Amino acid sequence: MTKTTRVAIVGAAGRMGRSLVKAVGEADGLTLGAATERPDSQYIGEDAGVQAGMGRLGVAIAGGLDEVVDAFDLVIDFTAPRATLGHLEICRAAGKGMVIGTTGLGAEERQRLEEGAREIPIVFAPNMSVGVNLCFKLLELAAEVLGDEADIEIIEAHHRHKVDAPSGTALRMGEVVAEALGRDLQACAVYGREGRSGPRERQTIGFETIRAGDIVGEHSVWFALEGERVEIAHKASSRMNFALGAVRAAGWLSTQSPGLYDMQDVLGLK
Ligand SMILES: NC(=O)c1ccc[n+]([C@@H]2O[C@H](COP(=O)([O-])OP(=O)(O)OC[C@H]3O[C@@H](n4cnc5c(N)ncnc54)[C@H](OP(=O)(O)O)[C@@H]3O)[C@@H](O)[C@H]2O)c1
């Protein structure tokens, strides 16, 4: 019989948590070993599969990761920075790996992840989409081949509820391009244009933001030259793409030694 990796989903009743329960439930080689929420959550004791809309999985949502530590081999964590650091301590003590998608960690919190990764394997990526991570690699190549000859513009669109702009992914795309060209993004970024903006400076990287309706997330990077234009674009149609990326990371992590990894490692793009 092939060995399956038992996965714990923390924050299992959250938006990503439900997608993750479904993605793990449907993945080859992984089984849902445990699911948790806060101790005072209304979902404690509920079946995680039922909450995710996929029918009973026989895994009741527990009130803390420490309660179910013998039921999993690794954790997928898309919660909040403080919760993630709490889960990190439990996983360090138990010697279990983590796939972390939580965003908004500060420098000190990321330092804690680095310390933890000396003892356990951790994949940490603020965007786990396989397609977006492939785009980062394609952008590096495009910038190396076309960069200094091209006008580079990054256009992104998200739903009307998003509160920050440009998106973290758009900014990361800008960093990837700037790094490949030896430019400092802080110095060369232009965020939108209005009025008499003057002729475009070749060295700049422009950002345009669209906020409308229920768009899940679209990013397009233009490399515009004389007589031609290359576009590298990604369109997300549901948050399942992040969950499937995390599941892929979990399968990869199950055979890794301690260390801090990202999706470029998981996808073999380094
Ligand atoms: N890396 C990526 O690709 C990616 C993609 C999408 C989202 N994200 C990130 O993933 C995180 C979650 O996003 P979301 O949209 O799913 O948010 P969400 O719907 O608020 O889900 C977070 C869940 O975690 C629960 N939680 C908080 N503290 C907990 C604890 N100590 N123990 C167990 N559960 C706890 C929350 O419970 P309460 O409601 O009770 O607080 C909630 O159910 C965010 O940081 C988001 O930016 C990352």
Short mmCIF file of C-alpha atoms and ligand atoms in Angstrom, two decimals:
data_model
loop_
_atom_site.label_atom_id
_atom_site.label_comp_id
_atom_site.label_asym_id
_atom_site.label_seq_id
_atom_site.Cartn_x
_atom_site.Cartn_y
_atom_site.Cartn_z
CA MET A 1 0.00 0.00 0.00
CA THR A 2 1.35 3.50 -0.84
CA LYS A 3 1.89 5.75 2.16
CA THR A 4 -0.31 8.82 2.36
CA THR A 5 0.70 12.03 4.10
CA ARG A 6 -1.76 13.14 6.76
CA VAL A 7 -2.44 16.87 6.53
CA ALA A 8 -3.86 19.21 9.18
CA ILE A 9 -5.75 22.28 7.93
CA VAL A 10 -5.78 25.10 10.49
CA GLY A 11 -8.47 27.75 10.09
CA ALA A 12 -10.49 25.03 8.34
CA ALA A 13 -13.74 27.04 8.33
CA GLY A 14 -12.15 30.13 6.74
CA ARG A 15 -12.45 31.02 3.04
CA MET A 16 -9.11 29.41 2.15
CA GLY A 17 -9.53 26.71 4.83
CA ARG A 18 -12.65 25.33 3.12
CA SER A 19 -10.95 25.29 -0.29
CA LEU A 20 -7.93 23.56 1.29
CA VAL A 21 -10.06 20.85 2.94
CA LYS A 22 -11.63 20.18 -0.46
CA ALA A 23 -8.28 20.19 -2.30
CA VAL A 24 -6.66 17.81 0.24
CA GLY A 25 -9.76 15.60 0.23
CA GLU A 26 -9.44 15.20 -3.55
CA ALA A 27 -5.61 14.93 -3.75
CA ASP A 28 -3.70 11.71 -4.43
CA GLY A 29 -1.21 10.81 -1.70
CA LEU A 30 -2.69 13.17 0.92
CA THR A 31 -5.47 12.62 3.46
CA LEU A 32 -7.09 15.04 5.84
CA GLY A 33 -5.74 14.04 9.27
CA ALA A 34 -6.99 16.99 11.31
CA ALA A 35 -8.77 20.34 11.05
CA THR A 36 -8.81 23.18 13.57
CA GLU A 37 -10.35 26.54 14.33
CA ARG A 38 -10.07 28.87 17.36
CA PRO A 39 -11.14 27.17 20.65
CA ASP A 40 -14.25 29.41 20.88
CA SER A 41 -15.31 28.93 17.25
CA GLN A 42 -18.90 27.93 16.47
CA TYR A 43 -17.50 25.25 14.13
CA ILE A 44 -15.77 23.10 16.81
CA GLY A 45 -16.96 19.49 16.52
CA GLU A 46 -18.44 19.99 13.03
CA ASP A 47 -17.22 17.68 10.25
CA ALA A 48 -14.56 19.52 8.19
CA GLY A 49 -15.75 17.94 4.92
CA VAL A 50 -19.35 19.00 5.49
CA GLN A 51 -18.16 22.58 6.23
CA ALA A 52 -16.21 22.53 2.96
CA GLY A 53 -19.33 21.44 1.06
CA MET A 54 -17.97 18.01 0.04
CA GLY A 55 -19.76 15.64 2.41
CA ARG A 56 -18.54 13.86 5.54
CA LEU A 57 -14.79 13.18 5.83
CA GLY A 58 -14.97 11.89 9.43
CA VAL A 59 -12.63 14.65 10.70
CA ALA A 60 -14.17 16.84 13.41
CA ILE A 61 -12.89 20.43 13.67
CA ALA A 62 -10.77 20.67 16.86
CA GLY A 63 -10.18 23.75 19.03
CA GLY A 64 -6.38 23.74 18.75
CA LEU A 65 -3.52 22.11 16.87
CA ASP A 66 -1.97 20.82 20.12
CA GLU A 67 -5.08 18.67 20.67
CA VAL A 68 -4.57 16.70 17.44
CA VAL A 69 -0.80 16.54 17.15
CA ASP A 70 -0.71 12.75 16.65
CA ALA A 71 -3.22 12.90 13.78
CA PHE A 72 -1.10 14.67 11.14
CA ASP A 73 2.32 14.68 9.44
CA LEU A 74 2.28 18.30 8.23
CA VAL A 75 0.16 21.45 8.49
CA ILE A 76 -1.25 23.78 5.84
CA ASP A 77 -1.76 27.20 7.42
CA PHE A 78 -3.68 30.08 5.77
CA THR A 79 -4.82 31.96 8.89
CA ALA A 80 -3.32 35.14 10.40
CA PRO A 81 0.25 36.02 11.47
CA ARG A 82 -0.21 35.52 15.24
CA ALA A 83 -2.04 32.23 14.74
CA THR A 84 0.64 31.03 12.31
CA LEU A 85 3.42 31.73 14.83
CA GLY A 86 1.50 29.74 17.48
CA HIS A 87 1.17 26.82 15.06
CA LEU A 88 4.89 27.11 14.26
CA GLU A 89 5.82 26.49 17.92
CA ILE A 90 3.60 23.39 18.06
CA CYS A 91 5.10 22.04 14.81
CA ARG A 92 8.66 22.76 15.99
CA ALA A 93 8.06 20.86 19.21
CA ALA A 94 6.47 17.94 17.34
CA GLY A 95 8.92 17.94 14.40
CA LYS A 96 6.20 18.41 11.73
CA GLY A 97 6.52 20.41 8.50
CA MET A 98 4.41 23.41 7.48
CA VAL A 99 3.05 24.96 4.28
CA ILE A 100 2.33 28.60 5.15
CA GLY A 101 0.24 30.90 2.93
CA THR A 102 -0.63 33.49 5.58
CA THR A 103 0.21 37.02 4.41
CA GLY A 104 1.04 40.19 6.30
CA LEU A 105 3.95 38.81 8.37
CA GLY A 106 6.37 41.54 9.49
CA ALA A 107 10.18 41.27 9.44
CA GLU A 108 10.36 39.90 13.00
CA GLU A 109 7.68 37.31 12.26
CA ARG A 110 9.50 36.19 9.13
CA GLN A 111 12.65 35.91 11.25
CA ARG A 112 10.77 33.48 13.51
CA LEU A 113 9.94 31.37 10.44
CA GLU A 114 13.62 31.33 9.49
CA GLU A 115 14.55 30.15 12.99
CA GLY A 116 11.86 27.47 12.92
CA ALA A 117 13.05 26.28 9.51
CA ARG A 118 16.36 25.20 11.05
CA GLU A 119 14.38 22.41 12.73
CA ILE A 120 11.46 21.65 10.39
CA PRO A 121 10.80 22.00 6.64
CA ILE A 122 8.63 25.04 5.79
CA VAL A 123 7.22 26.25 2.47
CA PHE A 124 6.26 29.92 2.80
CA ALA A 125 4.73 31.82 -0.14
CA PRO A 126 2.38 34.83 -0.13
CA ASN A 127 1.02 33.61 -3.48
CA MET A 128 0.78 29.81 -3.87
CA SER A 129 -0.76 29.81 -7.33
CA VAL A 130 1.28 27.54 -9.61
CA GLY A 131 0.46 29.78 -12.60
CA VAL A 132 1.57 32.99 -10.87
CA ASN A 133 4.83 31.39 -9.77
CA LEU A 134 5.45 30.18 -13.31
CA CYS A 135 4.80 33.77 -14.49
CA PHE A 136 7.52 35.05 -12.12
CA LYS A 137 10.00 32.81 -13.94
CA LEU A 138 8.71 33.83 -17.40
CA LEU A 139 9.00 37.50 -16.40
CA GLU A 140 12.63 37.03 -15.40
CA LEU A 141 13.37 35.54 -18.82
CA ALA A 142 11.41 38.23 -20.70
CA ALA A 143 13.14 41.01 -18.76
CA GLU A 144 16.57 39.54 -19.50
CA VAL A 145 15.83 39.27 -23.24
CA LEU A 146 13.72 42.41 -23.81
CA GLY A 147 14.10 44.59 -20.74
CA ASP A 148 16.19 47.64 -21.61
CA GLU A 149 14.62 47.90 -25.09
CA ALA A 150 11.04 47.69 -23.77
CA ASP A 151 8.56 49.91 -21.98
CA ILE A 152 7.33 47.76 -19.07
CA GLU A 153 3.83 48.20 -17.66
CA ILE A 154 2.07 46.04 -15.04
CA ILE A 155 -1.73 46.05 -15.14
CA GLU A 156 -3.80 44.35 -12.46
CA ALA A 157 -7.53 43.97 -11.77
CA HIS A 158 -9.31 42.75 -8.60
CA HIS A 159 -12.80 42.75 -7.09
CA ARG A 160 -14.31 45.89 -5.59
CA HIS A 161 -13.66 44.77 -1.96
CA LYS A 162 -9.86 44.74 -2.20
CA VAL A 163 -8.44 47.50 0.01
CA ASP A 164 -4.80 47.76 -1.10
CA ALA A 165 -3.26 48.72 -4.46
CA PRO A 166 -1.29 47.66 -6.37
CA SER A 167 -1.75 44.03 -5.32
CA GLY A 168 1.12 42.25 -3.54
CA THR A 169 1.45 40.00 -6.57
CA ALA A 170 1.75 42.98 -8.96
CA LEU A 171 4.45 44.46 -6.74
CA ARG A 172 6.29 41.12 -6.64
CA MET A 173 6.11 40.99 -10.45
CA GLY A 174 7.65 44.49 -10.51
CA GLU A 175 10.43 43.36 -8.17
CA VAL A 176 11.20 40.31 -10.29
CA VAL A 177 11.50 42.45 -13.43
CA ALA A 178 13.48 45.19 -11.65
CA GLU A 179 15.89 42.65 -10.12
CA ALA A 180 16.49 41.02 -13.51
CA LEU A 181 17.33 44.45 -14.97
CA GLY A 182 19.45 45.67 -12.05
CA ARG A 183 16.94 48.43 -11.27
CA ASP A 184 15.61 49.55 -7.87
CA LEU A 185 11.80 49.23 -8.00
CA GLN A 186 11.34 51.92 -5.32
CA ALA A 187 13.18 54.38 -7.57
CA CYS A 188 11.72 53.41 -10.96
CA ALA A 189 8.04 52.57 -10.21
CA VAL A 190 5.31 54.90 -11.53
CA TYR A 191 1.85 54.36 -9.99
CA GLY A 192 -0.78 55.59 -12.48
CA ARG A 193 -0.58 58.73 -14.63
CA GLU A 194 -2.78 61.80 -14.91
CA GLY A 195 -2.68 65.22 -16.59
CA ARG A 196 0.47 66.38 -18.42
CA SER A 197 2.62 63.42 -17.41
CA GLY A 198 5.24 64.08 -20.12
CA PRO A 199 6.93 61.52 -22.37
CA ARG A 200 7.57 58.11 -20.87
CA GLU A 201 11.00 57.41 -19.43
CA ARG A 202 12.30 54.04 -20.64
CA GLN A 203 13.73 53.02 -17.25
CA THR A 204 10.41 53.32 -15.42
CA ILE A 205 8.08 50.41 -14.58
CA GLY A 206 4.44 51.51 -14.66
CA PHE A 207 1.56 50.12 -12.54
CA GLU A 208 -2.12 50.44 -13.42
CA THR A 209 -4.87 49.26 -11.08
CA ILE A 210 -8.47 48.31 -11.88
CA ARG A 211 -11.03 47.59 -9.11
CA ALA A 212 -14.37 46.26 -10.33
CA GLY A 213 -17.11 43.72 -9.64
CA ASP A 214 -16.10 40.24 -8.51
CA ILE A 215 -12.80 39.83 -10.43
CA VAL A 216 -10.76 37.23 -8.47
CA GLY A 217 -7.38 38.49 -9.70
CA GLU A 218 -5.82 39.33 -13.07
CA HIS A 219 -2.25 40.41 -13.77
CA SER A 220 -0.72 41.33 -17.09
CA VAL A 221 2.83 42.55 -17.73
CA TRP A 222 3.52 44.31 -21.02
CA PHE A 223 6.91 44.56 -22.66
CA ALA A 224 6.23 47.09 -25.44
CA LEU A 225 8.90 47.55 -28.12
CA GLU A 226 9.02 49.19 -31.55
CA GLY A 227 6.62 47.20 -33.75
CA GLU A 228 5.72 44.45 -31.25
CA ARG A 229 4.52 43.75 -27.72
CA VAL A 230 4.96 40.72 -25.48
CA GLU A 231 2.36 40.18 -22.75
CA ILE A 232 2.68 37.76 -19.85
CA ALA A 233 -0.72 37.39 -18.24
CA HIS A 234 -2.37 35.38 -15.46
CA LYS A 235 -6.08 35.19 -14.69
CA ALA A 236 -7.40 33.52 -11.54
CA SER A 237 -11.01 32.38 -11.73
CA SER A 238 -11.37 30.99 -8.17
CA ARG A 239 -9.32 30.72 -4.95
CA MET A 240 -9.05 26.99 -5.62
CA ASN A 241 -5.85 27.75 -7.56
CA PHE A 242 -4.13 28.83 -4.32
CA ALA A 243 -5.38 25.68 -2.54
CA LEU A 244 -4.12 23.42 -5.34
CA GLY A 245 -0.72 25.13 -5.18
CA ALA A 246 -0.62 24.53 -1.41
CA VAL A 247 -1.53 20.87 -1.92
CA ARG A 248 1.29 20.54 -4.44
CA ALA A 249 3.64 22.18 -1.91
CA ALA A 250 2.47 19.72 0.79
CA GLY A 251 3.21 16.69 -1.40
CA TRP A 252 6.68 18.07 -2.18
CA LEU A 253 7.41 19.04 1.45
CA SER A 254 6.68 15.57 2.80
CA THR A 255 10.11 14.38 1.55
CA GLN A 256 12.19 17.48 2.39
CA SER A 257 14.78 18.17 5.10
CA PRO A 258 14.45 21.20 7.42
CA GLY A 259 14.78 24.53 5.59
CA LEU A 260 12.77 27.55 4.41
CA TYR A 261 11.45 27.01 0.89
CA ASP A 262 9.16 28.89 -1.52
CA MET A 263 7.03 27.91 -4.52
CA GLN A 264 9.98 28.33 -6.89
CA ASP A 265 11.63 25.45 -4.96
CA VAL A 266 8.43 23.38 -5.07
CA LEU A 267 8.10 23.84 -8.84
CA GLY A 268 11.81 23.25 -9.53
CA LEU A 269 12.21 26.74 -11.04
CA LYS A 270 15.38 27.80 -9.19
N1 LIG B 1 -0.56 32.45 -0.15
C1 LIG B 1 -1.63 32.54 -0.91
O1 LIG B 1 -1.64 32.11 -2.07
C2 LIG B 1 -2.90 33.12 -0.33
C3 LIG B 1 -4.08 33.11 -1.07
C4 LIG B 1 -5.25 33.57 -0.45
C5 LIG B 1 -5.21 34.03 0.85
N2 LIG B 1 -4.03 34.05 1.53
C6 LIG B 1 -3.92 34.47 2.94
O2 LIG B 1 -4.45 33.43 3.76
C7 LIG B 1 -4.94 34.00 4.98
C8 LIG B 1 -6.38 33.57 5.22
O3 LIG B 1 -7.20 34.12 4.20
P1 LIG B 1 -8.77 33.84 4.16
O4 LIG B 1 -9.32 34.67 3.06
O5 LIG B 1 -9.01 32.36 4.14
O6 LIG B 1 -9.21 34.44 5.57
P2 LIG B 1 -10.38 33.96 6.55
O7 LIG B 1 -11.58 33.58 5.76
O8 LIG B 1 -10.49 35.03 7.60
O9 LIG B 1 -9.80 32.60 7.19
C9 LIG B 1 -8.86 32.54 8.25
C10 LIG B 1 -9.36 31.48 9.18
O10 LIG B 1 -8.37 31.21 10.17
C11 LIG B 1 -9.04 31.17 11.42
N3 LIG B 1 -8.14 31.37 12.56
C12 LIG B 1 -7.65 32.54 13.06
N4 LIG B 1 -6.88 32.28 14.13
C13 LIG B 1 -6.88 30.94 14.32
C14 LIG B 1 -6.26 30.08 15.25
N5 LIG B 1 -5.47 30.55 16.22
N6 LIG B 1 -6.46 28.73 15.14
C15 LIG B 1 -7.23 28.23 14.16
N7 LIG B 1 -7.87 29.03 13.25
C16 LIG B 1 -7.68 30.36 13.32
C17 LIG B 1 -10.08 32.26 11.29
O11 LIG B 1 -11.04 32.16 12.33
P3 LIG B 1 -11.83 33.51 12.82
O12 LIG B 1 -12.74 33.86 11.70
O13 LIG B 1 -12.48 33.06 14.06
O14 LIG B 1 -10.76 34.55 13.05
C18 LIG B 1 -10.63 31.93 9.92
O15 LIG B 1 -11.56 30.88 9.95
C19 LIG B 1 -4.74 35.50 4.84
O16 LIG B 1 -3.50 35.87 5.43
C20 LIG B 1 -4.71 35.70 3.33
O17 LIG B 1 -4.04 36.88 2.92
C21 LIG B 1 -2.88 33.60 0.96
#
